[in-house]
C-alpha positions as a Python dict, from the first residue, in 0.01 Angstrom:
ca = {
    (1, 'M'): (0, 0, 0),
    (2, 'E'): (150, 129, -321),
    (3, 'K'): (510, 52, -399),
    (4, 'S'): (714, 284, -608),
    (5, 'N'): (886, 138, -914),
    (6, 'E'): (1066, 462, -976),
    (7, 'K'): (1433, 508, -907),
    (8, 'S'): (1487, 644, -558),
    (9, 'S'): (1512, 1023, -566),
    (10, 'C'): (1789, 997, -308),
    (11, 'T'): (2014, 835, -568),
    (12, 'S'): (1921, 1065, -855),
    (13, 'P'): (2182, 1310, -988),
    (14, 'D'): (1959, 1602, -888),
    (15, 'A'): (1950, 1489, -525),
    (16, 'K'): (2327, 1461, -514),
    (17, 'V'): (2411, 1799, -660),
    (18, 'R'): (2124, 2014, -548),
    (19, 'V'): (2183, 2190, -217),
    (20, 'L'): (1855, 2270, -47),
    (21, 'H'): (1778, 2642, -32),
    (22, 'K'): (2113, 2726, -195),
    (23, 'K'): (2429, 2792, 5),
    (24, 'K'): (2257, 2927, 315),
    (25, 'F'): (2099, 2590, 374),
    (26, 'E'): (2388, 2365, 276),
    (27, 'K'): (2392, 2192, 616),
    (28, 'L'): (2039, 2061, 569),
    (29, 'D'): (1953, 1727, 416),
    (30, 'V'): (1969, 1709, 37),
    (31, 'C'): (1734, 1411, 23),
    (32, 'Y'): (1502, 1224, 256),
    (33, 'D'): (1575, 863, 347),
    (34, 'P'): (1316, 701, 581),
    (35, 'L'): (1576, 454, 707),
    (36, 'I'): (1816, 730, 812),
    (37, 'A'): (1533, 941, 953),
    (38, 'G'): (1437, 650, 1175),
    (39, 'S'): (1788, 627, 1321),
    (40, 'I'): (1900, 857, 1603),
    (41, 'D'): (2254, 877, 1462),
    (42, 'G'): (2179, 799, 1097),
    (43, 'T'): (2368, 470, 1098),
    (44, 'D'): (2087, 211, 1087),
    (45, 'T'): (2108, -37, 799),
    (46, 'T'): (1776, -215, 862),
    (47, 'P'): (1438, -64, 960),
    (48, 'H'): (1346, -107, 1326),
    (49, 'D'): (970, -49, 1292),
    (50, 'N'): (700, -127, 1037),
    (51, 'A'): (628, 241, 973),
    (52, 'I'): (978, 286, 831),
    (53, 'V'): (918, -4, 594),
    (54, 'R'): (588, 155, 492),
    (55, 'A'): (760, 486, 425),
    (56, 'M'): (1035, 319, 222),
    (57, 'N'): (777, 149, -1),
    (58, 'A'): (524, 430, -26),
    (59, 'K'): (481, 660, -323),
    (60, 'Y'): (418, 1023, -237),
    (61, 'R'): (341, 1320, -457),
    (62, 'P'): (340, 1648, -266),
    (63, 'R'): (43, 1879, -301),
    (64, 'K'): (102, 2233, -414),
    (65, 'F'): (58, 2497, -147),
    (66, 'E'): (-142, 2767, -322),
    (67, 'D'): (104, 2743, -613),
    (68, 'G'): (350, 2929, -393),
    (69, 'N'): (727, 2915, -387),
    (70, 'P'): (844, 2630, -159),
    (71, 'Y'): (1183, 2796, -113),
    (72, 'T'): (1027, 3102, 49),
    (73, 'T'): (784, 2902, 264),
    (74, 'I'): (827, 2805, 628),
    (75, 'F'): (635, 2536, 815),
    (76, 'V'): (492, 2628, 1156),
    (77, 'W'): (352, 2361, 1387),
    (78, 'K'): (247, 2287, 1746),
    (79, 'L'): (-19, 2555, 1712),
    (80, 'R'): (-320, 2603, 1934),
    (81, 'P'): (-658, 2555, 1759),
    (82, 'T'): (-725, 2925, 1818),
    (83, 'V'): (-436, 3046, 1600),
    (84, 'T'): (-563, 3209, 1279),
    (85, 'E'): (-410, 3324, 952),
    (86, 'S'): (-441, 3690, 1051),
    (87, 'Y'): (-265, 3621, 1381),
    (88, 'L'): (20, 3442, 1204),
    (89, 'R'): (54, 3725, 954),
    (90, 'E'): (86, 3972, 1238),
    (91, 'K'): (351, 3767, 1418),
    (92, 'F'): (561, 3666, 1117),
    (93, 'S'): (543, 3988, 917),
    (94, 'V'): (814, 4130, 1144),
    (95, 'Y'): (1062, 3911, 951),
    (96, 'G'): (959, 4027, 605),
    (97, 'K'): (678, 4071, 354),
    (98, 'I'): (437, 3777, 348),
    (99, 'A'): (288, 3654, 21),
    (100, 'N'): (53, 3395, 165),
    (101, 'C'): (-42, 3232, 492),
    (102, 'K'): (-250, 2919, 548),
    (103, 'V'): (-356, 2732, 860),
    (104, 'V'): (-429, 2372, 757),
    (105, 'R'): (-775, 2263, 868),
    (106, 'D'): (-987, 1950, 868),
    (107, 'V'): (-1195, 1950, 549),
    (108, 'V'): (-1507, 1833, 735),
    (109, 'T'): (-1500, 2015, 1068),
    (110, 'G'): (-1286, 2314, 974),
    (111, 'T'): (-1082, 2261, 1290),
    (112, 'S'): (-714, 2353, 1277),
    (113, 'K'): (-477, 2058, 1250),
    (114, 'G'): (-217, 2249, 1449),
    (115, 'Y'): (15, 2352, 1168),
    (116, 'A'): (43, 2617, 901),
    (117, 'F'): (251, 2744, 609),
    (118, 'V'): (380, 3100, 581),
    (119, 'E'): (511, 3206, 240),
    (120, 'Y'): (736, 3509, 212),
    (121, 'I'): (809, 3722, -93),
    (122, 'N'): (1179, 3634, -92),
    (123, 'E'): (1411, 3368, 43),
    (124, 'D'): (1610, 3597, 269),
    (125, 'D'): (1301, 3678, 474),
    (126, 'A'): (1206, 3311, 499),
    (127, 'Y'): (1556, 3236, 621),
    (128, 'T'): (1536, 3518, 876),
    (129, 'A'): (1208, 3380, 1009),
    (130, 'Y'): (1361, 3033, 1033),
    (131, 'I'): (1649, 3167, 1243),
    (132, 'E'): (1480, 3430, 1458),
    (133, 'A'): (1146, 3257, 1522),
    (134, 'R'): (1306, 2939, 1649),
    (135, 'N'): (1169, 2981, 2003),
    (136, 'I'): (857, 3176, 1913),
    (137, 'T'): (552, 3160, 2140),
    (138, 'L'): (214, 3181, 1969),
    (139, 'D'): (-102, 3234, 2168),
    (140, 'G'): (74, 3129, 2487),
    (141, 'Q'): (228, 2811, 2350),
    (142, 'K'): (576, 2747, 2214),
    (143, 'A'): (561, 2666, 1845),
    (144, 'M'): (815, 2511, 1607),
    (145, 'V'): (940, 2664, 1283),
    (146, 'D'): (1113, 2478, 1002),
    (147, 'F'): (1133, 2485, 624),
    (148, 'E'): (873, 2331, 401),
    (149, 'R'): (994, 1981, 314),
    (150, 'G'): (728, 1831, 89),
    (151, 'R'): (835, 2015, -227),
    (152, 'T'): (1200, 2087, -145),
    (153, 'L'): (1337, 1760, -11),
    (154, 'P'): (1370, 1482, -273),
    (155, 'G'): (1233, 1151, -149),
    (156, 'W'): (1017, 1314, 120),
    (157, 'K'): (755, 1097, 291),
    (158, 'P'): (508, 1263, 532),
    (159, 'R'): (425, 1143, 881),
    (160, 'R'): (105, 970, 772),
    (161, 'L'): (312, 740, 551),
    (162, 'G'): (561, 658, 825),
    (163, 'G'): (810, 932, 747),
    (164, 'G'): (839, 1297, 843),
    (165, 'F'): (1054, 1449, 1115),
    (166, 'G'): (1003, 1472, 1489),
    (167, 'G'): (733, 1293, 1682),
    (168, 'R'): (711, 1183, 2043),
    (169, 'K'): (939, 937, 2217),
    (170, 'E'): (636, 760, 2366),
    (171, 'S'): (503, 679, 2019),
    (172, 'G'): (808, 470, 1936),
    (173, 'Q'): (824, 640, 1597),
    (174, 'L'): (1064, 930, 1637),
    (175, 'R'): (1203, 1060, 1309),
    (176, 'F'): (1539, 1234, 1318),
    (177, 'G'): (1694, 1494, 1090),
    (178, 'G'): (1464, 1790, 1130),
    (179, 'R'): (1493, 2084, 1363),
    (180, 'S'): (1296, 1927, 1648),
    (181, 'C'): (1495, 1601, 1646),
    (182, 'P'): (1839, 1653, 1489),
    (183, 'I'): (2052, 1350, 1411),
    (184, 'A'): (2306, 1286, 1687),
    (185, 'E'): (2670, 1199, 1634),
    (186, 'P'): (2730, 823, 1658),
    (187, 'I'): (2847, 704, 2000),
    (188, 'T'): (3193, 549, 2004),
    (189, 'I'): (3285, 238, 2203),
    (190, 'D'): (3500, 445, 2440),
    (191, 'Q'): (3214, 688, 2499),
    (192, 'Y'): (2971, 406, 2569),
    (193, 'K'): (3206, 249, 2823),
    (194, 'S'): (3266, 576, 3006),
    (195, 'S'): (3075, 652, 3325),
    (196, 'N'): (3025, 1006, 3200),
    (197, 'Y'): (2816, 880, 2908),
    (198, 'H'): (2586, 672, 3128),
    (199, 'S'): (2533, 965, 3364),
    (200, 'K'): (2391, 1188, 3091),
    (201, 'K'): (2021, 1179, 3165),
    (202, 'N'): (1935, 1422, 2890),
    (203, 'Y'): (2082, 1215, 2608),
    (204, 'R'): (1829, 1183, 2328),
    (205, 'R'): (1726, 817, 2348),
}
């Protein structure tokens, strides 16, 4: 495992002042911290699983996506293996002009990995797709749409290095902060003691 000797991008001046995707996206994270992503309410001070430690120590350099513009690119996942680039173009072109579209595939088998990138000509269209395609169904299955993080979020660590966003509760490695698993507000002592809190079966734990 490689350890980074570089200064954390989350503490760099650029990470502090740069607002992701300009003003429209000011409520999104401005840097990625594996420790915070591993905490349901963003308050953890120590990592609770080894994957978080791995992400904190790992060095990651994002690959370029067809030399495209990361700020006009959306990330689409939970795709059926049958979903193709032409199908995605047809579905997402209703939100604006598309510059590029790529379904990520296994380099050996050519099988879809279940996610894709759709690059628009301009940021407004990418933002529209992010908002309006939130509950989109593709080939009979509900898909997820978010922004590209690898080149836009300082400090980003992908899932394979213990980072990322989302995941399944059963895996024990949920990562919070993205659209599929937003960070929850911390629970107060009074809330925890209340019977109303304990009766909430749908609370994200």
